[in-house]
Coordinates of C-alpha atoms and ligand atoms in Angstrom, one line a residue:
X1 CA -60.0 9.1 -33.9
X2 CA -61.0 7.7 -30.8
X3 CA -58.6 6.7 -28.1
X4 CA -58.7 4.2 -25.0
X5 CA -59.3 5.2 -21.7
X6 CA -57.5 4.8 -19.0
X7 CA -59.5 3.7 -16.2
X8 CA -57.6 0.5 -15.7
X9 CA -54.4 2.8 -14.5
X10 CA -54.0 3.7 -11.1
X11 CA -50.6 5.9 -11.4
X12 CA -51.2 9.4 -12.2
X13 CA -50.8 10.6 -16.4
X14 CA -52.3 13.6 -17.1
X15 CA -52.3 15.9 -19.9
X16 CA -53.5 19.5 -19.9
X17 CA -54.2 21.8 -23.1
X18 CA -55.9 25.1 -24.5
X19 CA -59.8 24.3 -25.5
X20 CA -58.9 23.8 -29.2
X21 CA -56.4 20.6 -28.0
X22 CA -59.0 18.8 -26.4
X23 CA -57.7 15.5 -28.8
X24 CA -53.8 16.8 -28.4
X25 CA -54.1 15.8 -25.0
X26 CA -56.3 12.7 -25.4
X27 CA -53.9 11.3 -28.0
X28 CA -50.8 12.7 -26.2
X29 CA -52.3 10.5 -22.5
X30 CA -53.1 7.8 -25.0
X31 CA -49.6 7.4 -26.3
X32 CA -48.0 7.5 -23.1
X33 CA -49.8 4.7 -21.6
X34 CA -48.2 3.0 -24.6
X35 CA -45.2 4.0 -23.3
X36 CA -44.2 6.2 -25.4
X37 CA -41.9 9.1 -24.1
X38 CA -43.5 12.6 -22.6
X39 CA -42.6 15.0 -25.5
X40 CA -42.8 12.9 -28.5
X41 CA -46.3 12.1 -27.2
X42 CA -47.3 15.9 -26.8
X43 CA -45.8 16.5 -30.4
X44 CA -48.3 14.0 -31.6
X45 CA -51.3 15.4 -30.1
X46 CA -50.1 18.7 -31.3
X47 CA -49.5 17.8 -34.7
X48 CA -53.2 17.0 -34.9
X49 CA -54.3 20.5 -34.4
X50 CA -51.6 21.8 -36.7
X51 CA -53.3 19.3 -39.4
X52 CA -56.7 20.7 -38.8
X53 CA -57.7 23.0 -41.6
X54 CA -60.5 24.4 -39.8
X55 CA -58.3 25.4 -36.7
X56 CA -57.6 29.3 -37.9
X57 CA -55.1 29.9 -35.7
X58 CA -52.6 26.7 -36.1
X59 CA -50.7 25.1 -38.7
X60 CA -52.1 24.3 -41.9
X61 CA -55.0 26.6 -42.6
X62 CA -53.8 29.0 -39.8
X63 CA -54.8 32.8 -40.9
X64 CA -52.1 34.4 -43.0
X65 CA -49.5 37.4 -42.3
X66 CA -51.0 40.8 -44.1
X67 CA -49.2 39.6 -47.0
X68 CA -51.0 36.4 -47.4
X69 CA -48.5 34.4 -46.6
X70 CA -48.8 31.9 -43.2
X71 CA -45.8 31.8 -41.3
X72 CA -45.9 30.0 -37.7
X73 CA -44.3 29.6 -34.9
X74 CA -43.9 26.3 -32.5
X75 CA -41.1 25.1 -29.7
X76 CA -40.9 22.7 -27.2
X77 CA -39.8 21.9 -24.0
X78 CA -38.4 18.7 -22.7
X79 CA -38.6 18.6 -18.5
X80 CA -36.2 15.5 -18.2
X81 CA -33.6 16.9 -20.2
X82 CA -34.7 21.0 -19.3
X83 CA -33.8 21.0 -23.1
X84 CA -36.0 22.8 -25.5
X85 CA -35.9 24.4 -28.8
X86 CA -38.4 26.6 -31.5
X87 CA -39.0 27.8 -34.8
X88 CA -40.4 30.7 -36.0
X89 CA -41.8 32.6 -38.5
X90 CA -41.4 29.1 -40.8
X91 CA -43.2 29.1 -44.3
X92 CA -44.2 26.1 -46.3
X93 CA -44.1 23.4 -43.4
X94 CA -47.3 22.2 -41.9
X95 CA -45.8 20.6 -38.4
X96 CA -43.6 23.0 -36.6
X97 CA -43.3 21.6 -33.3
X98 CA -41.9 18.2 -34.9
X99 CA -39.2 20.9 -36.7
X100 CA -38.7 22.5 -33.1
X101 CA -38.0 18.9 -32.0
X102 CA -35.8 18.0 -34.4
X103 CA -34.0 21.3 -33.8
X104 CA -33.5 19.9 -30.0
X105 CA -32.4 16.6 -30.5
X106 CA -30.2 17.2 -33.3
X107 CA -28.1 20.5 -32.8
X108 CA -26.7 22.5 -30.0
X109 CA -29.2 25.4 -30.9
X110 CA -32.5 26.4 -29.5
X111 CA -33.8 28.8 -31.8
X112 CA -34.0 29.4 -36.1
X113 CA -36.0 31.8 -37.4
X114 CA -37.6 32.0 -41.4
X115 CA -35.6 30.9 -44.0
X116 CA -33.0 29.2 -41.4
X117 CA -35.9 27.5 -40.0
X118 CA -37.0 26.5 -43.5
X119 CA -33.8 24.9 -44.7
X120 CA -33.1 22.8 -41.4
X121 CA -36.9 21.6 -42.3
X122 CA -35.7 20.9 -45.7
X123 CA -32.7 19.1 -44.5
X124 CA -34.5 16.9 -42.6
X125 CA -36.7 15.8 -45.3
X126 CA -40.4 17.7 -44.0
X127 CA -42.3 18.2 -47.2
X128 CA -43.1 21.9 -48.4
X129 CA -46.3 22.7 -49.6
X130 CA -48.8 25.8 -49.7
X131 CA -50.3 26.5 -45.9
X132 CA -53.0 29.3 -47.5
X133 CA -56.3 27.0 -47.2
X134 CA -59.0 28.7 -49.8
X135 CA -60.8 29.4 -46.6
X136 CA -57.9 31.3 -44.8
X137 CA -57.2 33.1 -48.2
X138 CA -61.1 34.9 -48.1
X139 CA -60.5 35.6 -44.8
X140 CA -57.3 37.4 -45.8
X141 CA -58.6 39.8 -48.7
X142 CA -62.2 39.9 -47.1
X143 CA -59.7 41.9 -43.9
X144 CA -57.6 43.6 -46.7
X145 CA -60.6 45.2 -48.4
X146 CA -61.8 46.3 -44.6
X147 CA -58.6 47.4 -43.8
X148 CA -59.4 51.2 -44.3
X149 CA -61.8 53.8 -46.3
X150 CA -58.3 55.3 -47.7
X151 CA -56.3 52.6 -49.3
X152 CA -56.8 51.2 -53.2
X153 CA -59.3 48.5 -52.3
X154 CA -63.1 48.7 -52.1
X155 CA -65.0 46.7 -49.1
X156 CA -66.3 43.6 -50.0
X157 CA -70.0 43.3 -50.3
X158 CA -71.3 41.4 -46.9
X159 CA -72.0 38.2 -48.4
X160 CA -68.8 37.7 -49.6
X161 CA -67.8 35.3 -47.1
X162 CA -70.2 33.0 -45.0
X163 CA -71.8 34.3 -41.9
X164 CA -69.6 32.1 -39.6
X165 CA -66.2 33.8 -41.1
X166 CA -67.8 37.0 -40.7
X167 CA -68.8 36.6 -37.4
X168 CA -65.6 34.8 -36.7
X169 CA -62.9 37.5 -37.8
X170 CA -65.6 40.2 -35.9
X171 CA -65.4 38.2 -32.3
X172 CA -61.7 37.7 -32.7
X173 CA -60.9 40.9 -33.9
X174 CA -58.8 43.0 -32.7
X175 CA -56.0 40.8 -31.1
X176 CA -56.5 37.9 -33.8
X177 CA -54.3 35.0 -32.0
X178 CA -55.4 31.6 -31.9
X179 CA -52.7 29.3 -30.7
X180 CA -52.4 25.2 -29.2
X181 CA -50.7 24.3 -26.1
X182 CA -50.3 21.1 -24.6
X183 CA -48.6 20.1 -21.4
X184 CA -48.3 15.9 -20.1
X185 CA -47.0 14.8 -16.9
X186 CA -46.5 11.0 -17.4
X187 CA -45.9 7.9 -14.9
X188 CA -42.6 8.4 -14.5
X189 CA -42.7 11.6 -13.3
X190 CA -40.9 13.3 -16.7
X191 CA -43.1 16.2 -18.1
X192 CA -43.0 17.9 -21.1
X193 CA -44.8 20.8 -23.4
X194 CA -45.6 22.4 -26.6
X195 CA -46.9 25.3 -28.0
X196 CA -47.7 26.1 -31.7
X197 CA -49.5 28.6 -33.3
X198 CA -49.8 30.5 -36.8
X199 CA -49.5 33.6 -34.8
X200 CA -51.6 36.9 -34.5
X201 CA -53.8 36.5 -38.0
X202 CA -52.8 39.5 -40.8
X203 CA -49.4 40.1 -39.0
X204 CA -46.6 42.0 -39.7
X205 CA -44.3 39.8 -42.1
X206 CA -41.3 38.5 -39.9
X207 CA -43.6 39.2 -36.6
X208 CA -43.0 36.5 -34.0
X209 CA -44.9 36.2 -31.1
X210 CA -44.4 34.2 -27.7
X211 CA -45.0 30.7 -28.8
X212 CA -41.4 29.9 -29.8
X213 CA -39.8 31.8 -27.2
X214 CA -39.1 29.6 -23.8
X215 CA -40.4 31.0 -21.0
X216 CA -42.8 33.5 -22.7
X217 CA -45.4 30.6 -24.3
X218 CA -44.2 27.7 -23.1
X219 CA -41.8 26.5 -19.8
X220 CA -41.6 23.2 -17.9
X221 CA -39.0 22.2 -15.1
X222 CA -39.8 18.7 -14.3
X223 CA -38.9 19.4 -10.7
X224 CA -42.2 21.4 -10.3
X225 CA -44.3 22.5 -12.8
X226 CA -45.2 23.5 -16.3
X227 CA -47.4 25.9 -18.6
X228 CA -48.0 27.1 -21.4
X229 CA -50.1 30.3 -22.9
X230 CA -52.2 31.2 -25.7
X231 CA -53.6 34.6 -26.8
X232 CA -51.8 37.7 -26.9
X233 CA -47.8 36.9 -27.3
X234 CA -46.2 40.3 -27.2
X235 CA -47.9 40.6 -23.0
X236 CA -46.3 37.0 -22.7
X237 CA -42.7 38.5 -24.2
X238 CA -42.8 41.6 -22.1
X239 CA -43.7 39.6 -18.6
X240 CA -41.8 36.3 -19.7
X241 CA -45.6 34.8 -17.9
X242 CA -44.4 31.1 -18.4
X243 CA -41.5 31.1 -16.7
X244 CA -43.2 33.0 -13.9
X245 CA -45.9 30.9 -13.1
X246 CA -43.6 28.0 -13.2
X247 CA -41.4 29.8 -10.3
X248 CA -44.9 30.8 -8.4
X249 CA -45.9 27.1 -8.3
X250 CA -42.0 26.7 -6.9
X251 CA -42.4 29.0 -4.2
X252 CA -45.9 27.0 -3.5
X253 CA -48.8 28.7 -4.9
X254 CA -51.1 26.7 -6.3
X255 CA -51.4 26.4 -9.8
X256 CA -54.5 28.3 -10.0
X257 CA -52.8 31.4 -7.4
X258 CA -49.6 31.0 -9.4
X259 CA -51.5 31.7 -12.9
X260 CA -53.6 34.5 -11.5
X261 CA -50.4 36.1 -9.9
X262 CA -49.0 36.3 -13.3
X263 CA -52.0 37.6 -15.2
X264 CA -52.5 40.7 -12.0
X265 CA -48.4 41.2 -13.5
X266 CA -49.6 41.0 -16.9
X267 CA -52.6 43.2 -16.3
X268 CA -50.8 45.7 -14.9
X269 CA -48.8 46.1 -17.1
X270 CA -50.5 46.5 -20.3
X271 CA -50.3 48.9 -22.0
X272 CA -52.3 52.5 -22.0
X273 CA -53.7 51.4 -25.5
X274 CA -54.7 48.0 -24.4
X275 CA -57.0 48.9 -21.9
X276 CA -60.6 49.3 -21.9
X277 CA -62.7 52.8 -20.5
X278 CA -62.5 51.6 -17.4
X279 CA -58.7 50.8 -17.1
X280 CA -59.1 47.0 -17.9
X281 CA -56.8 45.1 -20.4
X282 CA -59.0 44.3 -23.7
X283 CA -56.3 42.0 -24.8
X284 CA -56.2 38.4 -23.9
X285 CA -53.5 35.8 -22.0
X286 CA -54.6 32.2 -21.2
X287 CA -52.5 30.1 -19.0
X288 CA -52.5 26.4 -18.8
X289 CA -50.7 25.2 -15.5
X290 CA -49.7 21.7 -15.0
X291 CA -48.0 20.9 -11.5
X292 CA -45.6 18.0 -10.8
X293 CA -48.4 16.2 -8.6
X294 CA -51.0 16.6 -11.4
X295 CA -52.7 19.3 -9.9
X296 CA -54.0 22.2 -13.1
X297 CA -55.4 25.4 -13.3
X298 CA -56.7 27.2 -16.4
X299 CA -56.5 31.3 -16.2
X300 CA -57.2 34.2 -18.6
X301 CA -57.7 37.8 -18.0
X302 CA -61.4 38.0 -18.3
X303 CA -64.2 35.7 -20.1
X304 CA -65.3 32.4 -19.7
X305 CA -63.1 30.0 -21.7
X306 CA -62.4 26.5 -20.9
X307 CA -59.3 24.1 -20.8
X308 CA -58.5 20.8 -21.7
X309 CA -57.7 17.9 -19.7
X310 CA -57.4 14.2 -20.2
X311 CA -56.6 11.7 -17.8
X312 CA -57.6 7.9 -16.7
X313 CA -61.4 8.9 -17.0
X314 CA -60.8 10.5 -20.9
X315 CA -61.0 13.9 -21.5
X316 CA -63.2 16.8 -21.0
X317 CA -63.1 20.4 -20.6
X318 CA -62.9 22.6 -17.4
X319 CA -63.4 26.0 -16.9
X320 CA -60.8 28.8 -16.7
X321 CA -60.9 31.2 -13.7
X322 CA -60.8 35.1 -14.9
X323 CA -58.7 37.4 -13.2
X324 CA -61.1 40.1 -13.9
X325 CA -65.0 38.8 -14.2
Ligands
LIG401 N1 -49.8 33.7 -28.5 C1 -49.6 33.6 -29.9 C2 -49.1 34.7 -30.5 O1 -49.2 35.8 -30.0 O2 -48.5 34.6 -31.6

């Protein structure tokens, strides 16, 4: 889908997002300049990468738990309100962050988990079907049968998936977690965010991860700040990193300084068996900071990934500063 710019606006909307949510935040800044409110835009942009079959790591088509099942995990945050709610672990429904909204806006609760999260989707009418794309399902058994030398299965001849999968599950392994983020900042001033994700791929069953947790993959106060993270959700959980960065940008770091001061916390303290020869972290956290006066940052341990932004002039990607290069 293609969706107007918005060069003919002169009052600040922005929308920041991980690289896969380069259309979340072009639709979510699209329907905004409709006027449609902060968070239910962001939903929408969401929902399209939750739709996505070929996004591994999100909604429908997500990589499964080890049983072969995808569960995932979403919430969302409302800066006008400072309400939020999430879901997690929830089978069978392709678009948890509009079950996460739901959750918000119609109970007192902020969090349901599995098959309470599945029967408040079912109560409000969100139609079950399988998640397990054909694609997703090779993945699945093509891991199972590499699992080990010493379990029941034999490895799968090379071939049996194509090339791309292959080299896929090998550059995302180990530490498989995907993950969409998206944060808006509209005309009014109201922000607003969301996270979803299917979670690290071949998980434990019942293993939830930071995305539905505020403050660990997702935070916004609308007097300052929000952001969001992707990558690996049990650092996020122990060092509550959204939150955090959202108080650094309120003590007045920037929002790059503010994301790097949290990853130097995250980094140190990972764990003995995350870390490299050389004492590094080898697992993963992106941030995605989105200030109150539209000023962003994109951060992440090491590598060179990029971050979405869309604005008046459309949308593009920007690079991420590494705490460690
Ligand atoms: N950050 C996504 C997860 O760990 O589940």
């Amino acid at each position: 889908m293609v969706y107007p710019t918005l060069r003919s606006f002169n009052v600040l909307m922005l929308s920041i997002a991980s690289y896969n949510g380069l259309n979340a935040a072009q639709c979510a800044v699209a329907l905004m300049a409709q006027g449609v409110a902060p968070l239910d835009a962001c939903v929408e942009g969401v929902t399209l990468v939750e739709d996505d079959p070929n996004e591994l790591t999100v909604g429908y088509g997500g990589l499964p738990n080890e049983a072969g099942i995808v569960e995932l995990d979403a919430a969302v945050m409302d800066g006008a309100s400072h309400r939020g709610a999430g879901v997690a672990a929830l089978r069978n429904v392709r678009h948890p962050s509009r079950v996460a909204q739901r959750l918000m806006e119609q109970t007192h609760r902020v969090l349901l988990v599995g098959e309470g999260a599945l029967e408040f989707a079912r109560t409000n009418g969100f139609v079950e079907e399988n998640l397990l794309t054909e694609r997703a399902r090779r993945m699945w058994l093509y891991w199972k049968r590499h699992r080990s030398r010493h379990d029941d299965w034999r490895p799968a001849p090379e071939d049996e998936l194509p090339p791309e999968d292959r080299d896929w599950l090998r550059a995302h392994l180990p530490g498989l977690a995907g993950t969409v983020h998206c944060s808006v900042l509209a005309r009014s001033g109201d922000m607003a965010c969301v996270t979803s994700t299917s979670g690290h791929a071949f998980k434990l069953t019942g293993r939830v991860g930071d995305s539905p947790i505020l403050g660990a993959g997702l935070y916004v106060d609308n007097e300052v700040g929000s952001c969001g993270s992707i990558g690996h959700g049990e650092a996020n959980l122990e060092n509550l990193s959204s939150f955090l960065a959202v108080e650094f940008m309120r003590a007045g770091l920037s929002p790059k300084e503010a994301g790097l001061e949290v990853l130097r916390r995250v980094s140190k303290n990972a764990h003995h068996e995350q870390r490299d020869a050389n004492g590094l972290p080898r697992i993963n956290v992106h941030l995605f900071l989105l200030r109150k006066d539209g000023a962003h940052a994109g951060v992440c341990l090491h590598g060179q990934k990029h971050y979405a932004v869309a604005d008046e002039h459309g949308a593009r990607l920007e690079a991420c500063t590494p705490l460690h290069s």
